[in-house]
Coordinates of C-alpha atoms and ligand atoms in Angstrom, one line a residue:
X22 CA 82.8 -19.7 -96.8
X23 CA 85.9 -19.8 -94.2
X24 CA 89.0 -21.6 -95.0
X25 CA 90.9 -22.7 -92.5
X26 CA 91.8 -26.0 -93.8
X27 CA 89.9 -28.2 -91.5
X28 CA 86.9 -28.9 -94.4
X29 CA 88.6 -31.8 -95.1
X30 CA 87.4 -33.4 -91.6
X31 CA 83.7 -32.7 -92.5
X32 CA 81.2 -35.7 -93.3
X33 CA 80.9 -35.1 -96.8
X34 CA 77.4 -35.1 -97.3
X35 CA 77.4 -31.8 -94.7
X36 CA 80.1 -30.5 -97.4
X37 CA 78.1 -31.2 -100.7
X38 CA 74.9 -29.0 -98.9
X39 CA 74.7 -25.6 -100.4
X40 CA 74.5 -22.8 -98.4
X41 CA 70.6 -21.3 -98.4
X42 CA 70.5 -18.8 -101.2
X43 CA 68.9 -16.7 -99.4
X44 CA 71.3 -15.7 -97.2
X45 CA 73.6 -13.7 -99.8
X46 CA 70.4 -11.4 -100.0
X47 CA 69.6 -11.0 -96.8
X48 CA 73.4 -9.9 -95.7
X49 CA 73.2 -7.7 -98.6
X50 CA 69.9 -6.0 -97.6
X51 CA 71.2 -5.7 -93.8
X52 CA 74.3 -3.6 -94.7
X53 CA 72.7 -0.8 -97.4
X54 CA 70.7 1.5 -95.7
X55 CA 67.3 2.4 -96.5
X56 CA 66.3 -0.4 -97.4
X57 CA 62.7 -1.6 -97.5
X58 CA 63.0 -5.4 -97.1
X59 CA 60.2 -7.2 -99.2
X60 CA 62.5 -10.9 -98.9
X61 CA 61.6 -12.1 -95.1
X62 CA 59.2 -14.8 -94.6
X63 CA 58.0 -13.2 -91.6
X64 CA 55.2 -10.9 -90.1
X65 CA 55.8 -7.5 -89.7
X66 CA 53.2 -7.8 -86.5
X67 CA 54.9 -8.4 -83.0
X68 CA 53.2 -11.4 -80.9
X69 CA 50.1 -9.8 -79.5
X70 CA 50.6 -8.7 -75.9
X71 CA 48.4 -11.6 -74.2
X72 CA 51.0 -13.8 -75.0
X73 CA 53.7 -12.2 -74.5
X74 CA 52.1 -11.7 -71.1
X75 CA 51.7 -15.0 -70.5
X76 CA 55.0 -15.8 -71.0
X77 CA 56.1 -13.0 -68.6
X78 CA 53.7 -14.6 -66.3
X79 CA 54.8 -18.1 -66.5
X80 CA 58.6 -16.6 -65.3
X81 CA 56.6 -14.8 -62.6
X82 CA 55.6 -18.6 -61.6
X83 CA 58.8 -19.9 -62.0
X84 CA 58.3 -22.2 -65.1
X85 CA 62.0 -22.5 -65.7
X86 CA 62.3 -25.8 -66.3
X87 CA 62.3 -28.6 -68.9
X88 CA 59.3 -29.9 -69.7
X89 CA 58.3 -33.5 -71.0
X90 CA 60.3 -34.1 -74.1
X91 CA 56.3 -34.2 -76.0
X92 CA 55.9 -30.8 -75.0
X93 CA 53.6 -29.6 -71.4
X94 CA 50.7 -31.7 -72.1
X95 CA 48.5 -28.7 -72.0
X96 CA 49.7 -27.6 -74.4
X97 CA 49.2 -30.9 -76.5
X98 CA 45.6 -31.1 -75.7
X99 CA 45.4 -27.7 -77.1
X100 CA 46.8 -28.4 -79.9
X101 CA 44.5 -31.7 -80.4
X102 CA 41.1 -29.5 -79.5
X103 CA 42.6 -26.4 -82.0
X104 CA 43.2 -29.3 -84.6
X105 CA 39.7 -31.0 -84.1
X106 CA 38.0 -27.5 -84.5
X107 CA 40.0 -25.7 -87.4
X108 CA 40.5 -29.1 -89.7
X109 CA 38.4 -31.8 -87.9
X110 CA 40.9 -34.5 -87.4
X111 CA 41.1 -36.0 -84.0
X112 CA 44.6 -37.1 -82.4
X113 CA 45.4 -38.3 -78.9
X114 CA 47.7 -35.5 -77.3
X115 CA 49.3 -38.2 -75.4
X116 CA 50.7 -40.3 -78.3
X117 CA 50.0 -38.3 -81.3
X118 CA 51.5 -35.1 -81.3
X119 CA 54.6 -33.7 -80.6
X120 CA 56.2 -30.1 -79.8
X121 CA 59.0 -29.1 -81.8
X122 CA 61.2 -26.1 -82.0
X123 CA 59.6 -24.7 -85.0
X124 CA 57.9 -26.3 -88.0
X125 CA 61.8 -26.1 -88.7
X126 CA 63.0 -29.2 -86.1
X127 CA 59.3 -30.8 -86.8
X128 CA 60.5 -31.0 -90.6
X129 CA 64.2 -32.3 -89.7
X130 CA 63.0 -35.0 -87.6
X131 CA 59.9 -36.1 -90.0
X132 CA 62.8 -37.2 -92.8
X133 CA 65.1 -38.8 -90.3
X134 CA 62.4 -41.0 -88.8
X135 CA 61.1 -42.1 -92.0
X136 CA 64.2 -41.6 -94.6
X137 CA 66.8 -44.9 -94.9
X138 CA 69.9 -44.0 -96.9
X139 CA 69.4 -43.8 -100.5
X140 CA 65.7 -43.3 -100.0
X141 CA 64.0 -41.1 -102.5
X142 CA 62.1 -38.2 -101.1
X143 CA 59.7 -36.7 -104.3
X144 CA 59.7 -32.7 -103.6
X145 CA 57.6 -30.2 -105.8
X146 CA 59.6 -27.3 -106.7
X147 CA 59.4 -24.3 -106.3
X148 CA 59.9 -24.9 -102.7
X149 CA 61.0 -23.8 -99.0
X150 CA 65.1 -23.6 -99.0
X151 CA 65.2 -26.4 -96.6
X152 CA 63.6 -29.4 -98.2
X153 CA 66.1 -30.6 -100.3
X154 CA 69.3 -29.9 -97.8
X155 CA 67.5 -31.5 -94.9
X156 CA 66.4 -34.7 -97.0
X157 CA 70.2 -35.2 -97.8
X158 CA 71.2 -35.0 -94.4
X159 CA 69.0 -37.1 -93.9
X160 CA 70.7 -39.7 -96.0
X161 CA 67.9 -39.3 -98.3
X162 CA 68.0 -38.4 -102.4
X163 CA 65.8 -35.4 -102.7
X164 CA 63.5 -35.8 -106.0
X165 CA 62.9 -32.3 -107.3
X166 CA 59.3 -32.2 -109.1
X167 CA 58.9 -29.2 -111.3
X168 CA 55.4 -27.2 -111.4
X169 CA 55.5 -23.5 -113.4
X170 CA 53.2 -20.7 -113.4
X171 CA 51.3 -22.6 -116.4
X172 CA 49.7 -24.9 -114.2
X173 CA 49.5 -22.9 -111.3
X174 CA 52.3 -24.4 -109.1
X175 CA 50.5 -27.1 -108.3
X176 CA 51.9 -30.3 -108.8
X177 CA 50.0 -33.0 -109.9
X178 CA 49.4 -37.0 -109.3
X179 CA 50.3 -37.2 -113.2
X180 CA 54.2 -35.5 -112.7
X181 CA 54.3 -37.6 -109.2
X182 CA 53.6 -41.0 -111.1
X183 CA 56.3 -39.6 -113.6
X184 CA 59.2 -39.2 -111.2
X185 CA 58.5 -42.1 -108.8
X186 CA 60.7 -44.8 -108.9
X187 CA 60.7 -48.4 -106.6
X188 CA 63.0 -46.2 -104.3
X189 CA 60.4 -44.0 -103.7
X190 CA 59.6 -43.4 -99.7
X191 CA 58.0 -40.1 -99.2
X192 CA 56.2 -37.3 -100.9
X193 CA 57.0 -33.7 -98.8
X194 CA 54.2 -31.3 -99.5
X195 CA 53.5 -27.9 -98.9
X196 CA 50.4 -26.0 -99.3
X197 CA 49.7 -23.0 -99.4
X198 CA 53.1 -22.6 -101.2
X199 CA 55.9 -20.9 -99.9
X200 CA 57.2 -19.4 -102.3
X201 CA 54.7 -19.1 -104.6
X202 CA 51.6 -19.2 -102.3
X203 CA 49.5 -21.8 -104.2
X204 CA 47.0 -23.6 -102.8
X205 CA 45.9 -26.8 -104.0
X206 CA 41.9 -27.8 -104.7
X207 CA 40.3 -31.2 -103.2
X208 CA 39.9 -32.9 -106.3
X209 CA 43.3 -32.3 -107.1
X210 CA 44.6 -33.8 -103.5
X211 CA 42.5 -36.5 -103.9
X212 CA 44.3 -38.0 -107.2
X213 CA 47.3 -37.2 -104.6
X214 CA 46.4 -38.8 -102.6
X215 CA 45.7 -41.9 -104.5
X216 CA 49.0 -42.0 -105.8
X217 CA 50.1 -42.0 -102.3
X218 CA 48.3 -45.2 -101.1
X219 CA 49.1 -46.8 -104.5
X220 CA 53.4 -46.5 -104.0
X221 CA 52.5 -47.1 -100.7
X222 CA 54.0 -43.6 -99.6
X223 CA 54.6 -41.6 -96.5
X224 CA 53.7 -38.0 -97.0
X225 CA 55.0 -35.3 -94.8
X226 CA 52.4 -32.1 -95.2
X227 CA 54.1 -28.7 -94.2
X228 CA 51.1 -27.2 -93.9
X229 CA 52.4 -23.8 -91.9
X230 CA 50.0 -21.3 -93.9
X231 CA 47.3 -23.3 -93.3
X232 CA 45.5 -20.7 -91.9
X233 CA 46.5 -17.9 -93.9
X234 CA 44.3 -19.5 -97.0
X235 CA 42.5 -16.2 -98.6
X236 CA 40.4 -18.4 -102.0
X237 CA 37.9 -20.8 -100.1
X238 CA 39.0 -23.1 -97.1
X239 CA 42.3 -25.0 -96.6
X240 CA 42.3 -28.5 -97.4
X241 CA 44.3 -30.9 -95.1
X242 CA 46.1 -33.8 -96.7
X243 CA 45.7 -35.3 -93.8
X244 CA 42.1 -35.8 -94.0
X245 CA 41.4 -37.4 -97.5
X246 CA 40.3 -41.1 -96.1
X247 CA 43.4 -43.3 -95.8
X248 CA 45.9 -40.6 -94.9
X249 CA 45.6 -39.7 -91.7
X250 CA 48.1 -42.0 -90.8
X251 CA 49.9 -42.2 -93.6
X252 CA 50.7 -37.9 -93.0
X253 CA 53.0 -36.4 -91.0
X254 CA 51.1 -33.0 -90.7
X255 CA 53.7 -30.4 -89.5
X256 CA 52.1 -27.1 -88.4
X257 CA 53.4 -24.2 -86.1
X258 CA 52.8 -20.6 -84.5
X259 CA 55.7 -18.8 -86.7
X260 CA 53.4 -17.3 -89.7
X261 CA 49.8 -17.2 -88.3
X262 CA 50.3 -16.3 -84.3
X263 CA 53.0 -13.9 -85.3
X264 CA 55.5 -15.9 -83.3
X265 CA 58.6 -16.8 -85.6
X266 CA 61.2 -16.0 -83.1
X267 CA 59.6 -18.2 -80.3
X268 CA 60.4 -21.1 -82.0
X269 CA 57.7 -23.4 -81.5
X270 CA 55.8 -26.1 -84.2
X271 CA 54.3 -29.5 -83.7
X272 CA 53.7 -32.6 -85.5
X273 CA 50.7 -35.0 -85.8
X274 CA 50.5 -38.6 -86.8
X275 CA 50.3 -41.9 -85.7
X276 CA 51.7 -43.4 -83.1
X277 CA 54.3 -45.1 -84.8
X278 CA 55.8 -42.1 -86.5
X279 CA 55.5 -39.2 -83.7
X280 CA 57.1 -42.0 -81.3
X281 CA 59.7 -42.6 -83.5
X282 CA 60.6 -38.6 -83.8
X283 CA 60.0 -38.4 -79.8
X284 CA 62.9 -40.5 -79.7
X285 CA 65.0 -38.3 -82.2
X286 CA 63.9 -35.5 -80.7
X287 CA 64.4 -36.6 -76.9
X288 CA 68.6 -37.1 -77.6
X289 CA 68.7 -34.1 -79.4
X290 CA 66.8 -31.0 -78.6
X291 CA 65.6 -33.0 -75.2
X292 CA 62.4 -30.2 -75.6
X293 CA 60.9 -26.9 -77.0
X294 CA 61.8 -23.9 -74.4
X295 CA 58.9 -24.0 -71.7
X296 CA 58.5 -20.2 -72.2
X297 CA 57.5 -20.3 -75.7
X298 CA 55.5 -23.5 -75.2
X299 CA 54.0 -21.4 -72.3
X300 CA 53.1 -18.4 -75.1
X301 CA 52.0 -21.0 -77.6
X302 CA 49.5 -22.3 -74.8
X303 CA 48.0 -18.7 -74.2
X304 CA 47.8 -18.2 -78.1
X305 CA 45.9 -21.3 -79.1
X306 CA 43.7 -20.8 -76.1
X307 CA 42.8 -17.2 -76.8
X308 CA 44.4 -15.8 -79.6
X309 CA 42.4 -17.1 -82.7
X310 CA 40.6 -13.5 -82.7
X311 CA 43.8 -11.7 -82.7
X312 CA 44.7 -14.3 -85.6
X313 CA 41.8 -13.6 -88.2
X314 CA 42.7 -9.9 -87.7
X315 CA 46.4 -10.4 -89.5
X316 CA 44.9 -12.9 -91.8
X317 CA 42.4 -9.7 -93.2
X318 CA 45.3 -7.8 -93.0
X319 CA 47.4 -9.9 -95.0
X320 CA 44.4 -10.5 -97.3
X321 CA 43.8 -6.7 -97.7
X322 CA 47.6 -6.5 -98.6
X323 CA 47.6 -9.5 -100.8
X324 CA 45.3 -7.7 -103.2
X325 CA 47.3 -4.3 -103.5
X326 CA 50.5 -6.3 -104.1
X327 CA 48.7 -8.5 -107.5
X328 CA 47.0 -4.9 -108.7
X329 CA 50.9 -3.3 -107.9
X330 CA 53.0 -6.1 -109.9
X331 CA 49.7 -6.4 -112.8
X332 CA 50.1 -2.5 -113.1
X333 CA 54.0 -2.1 -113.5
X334 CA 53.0 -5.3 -116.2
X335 CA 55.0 -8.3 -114.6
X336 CA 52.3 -11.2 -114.8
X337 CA 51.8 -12.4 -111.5
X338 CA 50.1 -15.7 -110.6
X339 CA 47.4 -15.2 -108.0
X340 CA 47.9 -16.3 -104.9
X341 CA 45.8 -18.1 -102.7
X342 CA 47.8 -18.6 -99.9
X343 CA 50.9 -17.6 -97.6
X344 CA 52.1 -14.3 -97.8
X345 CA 53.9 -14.5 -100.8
X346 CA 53.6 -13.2 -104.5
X347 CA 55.9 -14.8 -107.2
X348 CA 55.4 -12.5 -110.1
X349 CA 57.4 -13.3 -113.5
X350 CA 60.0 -11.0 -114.1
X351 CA 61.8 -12.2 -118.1
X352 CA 60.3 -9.1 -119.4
X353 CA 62.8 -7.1 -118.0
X354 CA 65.9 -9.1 -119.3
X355 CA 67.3 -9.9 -116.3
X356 CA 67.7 -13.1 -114.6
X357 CA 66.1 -13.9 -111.1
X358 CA 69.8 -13.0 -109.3
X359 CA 70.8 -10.2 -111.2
X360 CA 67.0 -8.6 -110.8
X361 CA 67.5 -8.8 -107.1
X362 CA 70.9 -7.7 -106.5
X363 CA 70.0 -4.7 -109.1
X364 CA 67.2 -3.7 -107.3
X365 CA 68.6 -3.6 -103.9
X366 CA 71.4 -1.7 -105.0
X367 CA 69.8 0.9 -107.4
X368 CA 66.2 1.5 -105.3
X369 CA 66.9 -0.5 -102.3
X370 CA 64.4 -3.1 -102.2
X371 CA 65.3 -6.4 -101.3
X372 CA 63.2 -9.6 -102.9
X373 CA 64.2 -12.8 -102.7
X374 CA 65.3 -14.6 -106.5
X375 CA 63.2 -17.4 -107.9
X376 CA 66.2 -19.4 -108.1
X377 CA 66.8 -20.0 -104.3
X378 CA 63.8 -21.9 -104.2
X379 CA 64.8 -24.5 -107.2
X380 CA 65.7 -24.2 -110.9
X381 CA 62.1 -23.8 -112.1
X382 CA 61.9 -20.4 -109.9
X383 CA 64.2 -18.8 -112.6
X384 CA 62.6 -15.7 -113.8
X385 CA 60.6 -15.3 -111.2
X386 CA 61.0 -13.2 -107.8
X387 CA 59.1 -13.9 -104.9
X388 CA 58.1 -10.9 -102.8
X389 CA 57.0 -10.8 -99.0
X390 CA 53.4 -9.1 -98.4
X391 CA 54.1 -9.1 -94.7
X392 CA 55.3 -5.6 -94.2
X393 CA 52.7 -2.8 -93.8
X394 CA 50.9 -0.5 -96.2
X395 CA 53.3 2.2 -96.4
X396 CA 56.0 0.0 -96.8
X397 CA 54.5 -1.5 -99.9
X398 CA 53.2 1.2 -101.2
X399 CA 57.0 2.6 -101.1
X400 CA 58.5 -0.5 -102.4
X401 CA 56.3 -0.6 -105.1
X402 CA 56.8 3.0 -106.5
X403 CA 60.5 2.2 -106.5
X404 CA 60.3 -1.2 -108.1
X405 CA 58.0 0.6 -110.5
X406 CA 60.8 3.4 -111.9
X407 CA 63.2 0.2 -111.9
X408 CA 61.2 -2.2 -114.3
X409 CA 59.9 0.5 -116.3
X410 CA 63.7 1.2 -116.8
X411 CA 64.7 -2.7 -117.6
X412 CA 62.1 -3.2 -119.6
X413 CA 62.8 0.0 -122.0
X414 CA 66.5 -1.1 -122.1
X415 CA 65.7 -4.6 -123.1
X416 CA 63.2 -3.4 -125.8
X417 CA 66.0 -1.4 -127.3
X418 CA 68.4 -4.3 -126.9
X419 CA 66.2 -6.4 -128.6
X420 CA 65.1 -4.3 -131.5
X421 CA 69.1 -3.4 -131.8
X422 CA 69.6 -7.4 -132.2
X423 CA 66.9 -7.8 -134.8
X424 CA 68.7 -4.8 -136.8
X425 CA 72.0 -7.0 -137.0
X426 CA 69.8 -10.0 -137.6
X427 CA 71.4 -11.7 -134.0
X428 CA 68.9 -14.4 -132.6
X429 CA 66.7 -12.7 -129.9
Ligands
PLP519 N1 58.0 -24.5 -93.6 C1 57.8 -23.5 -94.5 C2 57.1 -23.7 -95.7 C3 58.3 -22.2 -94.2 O1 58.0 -21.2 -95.0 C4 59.0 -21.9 -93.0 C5 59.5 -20.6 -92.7 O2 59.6 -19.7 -93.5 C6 59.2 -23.0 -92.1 C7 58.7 -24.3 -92.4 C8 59.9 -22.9 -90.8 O3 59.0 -22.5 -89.8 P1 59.4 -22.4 -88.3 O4 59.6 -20.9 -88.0 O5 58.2 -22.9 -87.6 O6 60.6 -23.2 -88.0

């Protein structure tokens, strides 16, 4: 961090928000050459040409202006038809869905409609870097819920009813998981969801990997009965349409509630750039093709990178969703940070600690899948040499400890 002795004049709430810790990673992968960079959460493929074309297109036209502060309404009744097909709920593009810039700003403006200072926001961990920072800013107290590779990931009603409190306001919820790519059966939502009516809760559903679901088919929150309008469902083009620097998500939900981030959204961002909304138009209309092509791709990869992490012997929770894998990594005797910044410097690697995403991603790693074949097939001969290494050094360290009778 700079110091140049203004922090003083910063609201303190923008002053108590940690820095992503992610970022430390990432600047550390950028400067050491070589490196094969596992830690993104983004895909390796580049928009597919018909929308880039598009987009070219639309300049050709002259589209170089703003556009309603919803979003072009063609593009909203895209979005509605899209929605209606690929998780049969219906919304009116006129009232009930909104264009953000990213699932990023959709997120943002979700918590500051709904949250009221001091409001408790319940958040499963492990999750996305940006949950609990955003709820604060938000005035908000974010309510970290812990889930661990015994249970899956998933959190359940049972740990919800645990940490609620009369304070209670929302429930943020995100599956398929980033990081750890679980996915959550119906059953399972529905005692969710039950919870939800019975505190009387607002529930904002990131539900960004929606369509990258590989066990079975993804079930919307949304669409239990009763919580259509009780969600927030925040979806975008980043992950599945290849389109993460585009900057373009939306939001669904009532009236009430997408009004009420119109309005957020109107003095601040005004609207999503008309070229990308322009792209994002062209891919719902007739890039769904193009679409299940990365989604086998990412499928196909998904299963090399469990049989890779099972064979070097690091237990690795299966992942349903996303294109993450979050494979346990204690049996090498290092923590989550020191794994990471180990293996980029001595095999140059870069993987993203369990940490960043909450306290109960210690000893854990989560690893991107959205890089190609060769990539992974690289990355995973190196990380190979470096926990057969760890783990042989921490066998000896352990059976030195037992010699001298020190706890293990
Ligand atoms: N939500 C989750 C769970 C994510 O993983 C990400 C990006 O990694 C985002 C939201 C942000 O997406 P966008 O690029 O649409 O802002």
């Amino acid at each position: 961090m700079s110091n140049t002795g203004w922090a003083d004049k910063l609201n303190p709430t923008v002053r108590a928000v940690k820095p992503s810790g992610i970022r430390r990673f990432f600047d550390l992968a950028t400067e050491t050459k070589g490196i094969i960079s596992l830690g993104v959460g983004e895909p390796d493929f580049v928009t597919p040409w018909h929308v880039r074309e598009a987009c070219i297109f639309s300049l050709e036209q002259g589209y170089t202006n703003y556009t309603p502060n919803s979003g072009l309404l063609p593009l909203r009744r895209e979005i509605a038809r899209y929605t209606a097909d690929f998780l049969g709920l219906e919304y009116s593009p006129e009232a009930e869905v909104l264009v953000t810039v990213g699932v990023s700003e959709a997120l943002d403006l979700a918590l500051r409609a709904v949250v009221a200072p001091g409001d408790e926001v319940l958040i499963p961990e492990p999750c996305y870097v940006s949950y609990l920072p955003c709820t604060a800013l938000a005035g908000g107290v974010p309510v970290p819920v812990s889930t661990g590779i015994e249970k899956g990931f998933r959190v359940s009603a049972a740990d919800l009813e645990r940490a609620a409190t009369p304070r209670t306001k929302a429930l943020l919820l995100c599956y398929p998981n980033n990081p750890t790519g679980a996915i959550m059966p119906r059953a399972e939502l529905q005692a969710i969801a039950e919870f939800c009516a019975a505190h009387d809760l607002v529930v904002i559903a990131d539900e960004i990997y929606a369509q990258l679901t590989y066990e079975g088919e993804h079930v919307c929150f949304a669409s239990f009965p009763g919580m259509r309008d009780r969600t927030i469902l925040l979806q975008g083009f980043s992950k599945a349409f290849a389109m993460t620097g585009w900057r373009v998500g939306y939001a669904l939900s009532n009236a009430d509630f997408i009004g009420a981030m119109t309005k957020i959204h109107q003095y601040t961002m005004l609207c999503a750039p008309v070229t990308a909304q322009m792209a994002a138009l062209e891919a719902l209309k007739n890039g769904r093709e193009e679409m299940s092509r990365m989604v086998r791709e990412f499928s196909y990869r998904r299963r090399l990178v469990i049989k890779a992490f099972s064979e070097m012997g690091l237990p690795c929770f299966n992942p349903g969703g996303a294109f993450y894998a979050f494979p346990d990594i204690t049996g090498t005797g290092l923590s989550s940070d020191d794994f990471t910044e180990r293996l980029i410097r001595e095999e140059k690697v870069a993987v993203v600690p369990g940490n960043a995403f909450g306290d109960c991603g210690e000893g854990f790693i989560r690893c991107s899948y959205a890089a190609s074949v060769e990539e992974l097939n690289e990355a995973f001969k190196r990380m190979r040499r470096f926990v057969e290494h760890y783990r042989s050094v921490n066998r000896s360290r352990k059976s030195e400890r037992m010699r001298v009778g020190e706890p293990l």
